[in-house]
Amino acid sequence: MVCLGNICRSPTAHGVFQRRIDQAALQDKILVDSAGTGDYHIGEQPDSRAIEAASARGYELRTIRARQVAKKDFEIFDYILAMDRANLQAMNESCPPALAAKLELFLSYSESGQESVPDPYYSGADGFELVLDLVEDAADKLLVHILKQHFPNH
Ligand code: 4NP
């Protein structure tokens, strides 16, 4: 899960999808992580507003620490999902072309009709609720897709 700072949107997507995986008892088979294309917040906890909004819906983000996308991520992960088009573009510029098919917009899995998860950093509390609404919807659809593609007998 990739955004700019790795303190608002992508840790939210990370925590939400991790719970979907846990509920499906696939935690030993699917590794989820998050990172940012920027380096502004490396080592920090998620934004306290993201932690609080997620916590109210039962998600734990406190153990996540921000890191920047690294070259090895393009090899390790099968799905590399950007929260918006700018971050997709940023990764396209550093990803080896042979691996670039792994790069997608996270919301391409949702049916919300929205392309991007809006950056809530400069918004109020409702921005963080919108992030959760969009992320929960896309996470549900992504899990269905992964189950169908990779765990047909699950
Ligand atoms: P995120 O939000 O990309 O969802 O983590 C942001 C966090 C920090 C900044 C921008 C976006 N920033 O410019 O510091």
Coordinates of C-alpha atoms and ligand atoms in Angstrom, one line a residue, residues 3-11 40-41 47 83 87 118-122, ligand 1:
C3 CA 1.0 6.9 -0.6
L4 CA 3.2 10.0 -0.3
G5 CA 4.0 10.2 3.4
N6 CA 3.1 6.7 4.7
I7 CA 1.5 8.3 7.7
C8 CA -2.2 8.8 6.6
R9 CA -3.6 6.8 3.6
S10 CA -1.3 3.8 3.2
P11 CA -1.0 2.9 6.9
Y40 CA 9.4 13.4 4.9
H41 CA 8.2 11.1 7.7
D47 CA -0.7 10.6 11.9
M83 CA -3.4 5.6 -3.3
N87 CA 2.2 8.1 -6.4
P118 CA -7.8 12.0 -1.4
D119 CA -4.9 13.2 0.7
P120 CA -6.4 14.0 4.1
Y121 CA -3.2 15.6 5.6
Y122 CA -4.6 19.2 5.3
Ligands
4NP1 P1 -0.2 10.5 3.2 O1 -0.5 12.0 3.6 O2 0.5 10.5 1.8 O3 -1.6 9.9 3.0 O4 0.6 9.8 4.3 C1 0.5 12.9 3.6 C2 1.3 13.0 4.7 C3 2.3 14.0 4.8 C4 2.5 14.9 3.7 C5 1.7 14.7 2.6 C6 0.7 13.8 2.5 N1 3.5 15.8 3.7 O5 3.6 16.6 2.8 O6 4.3 15.9 4.7

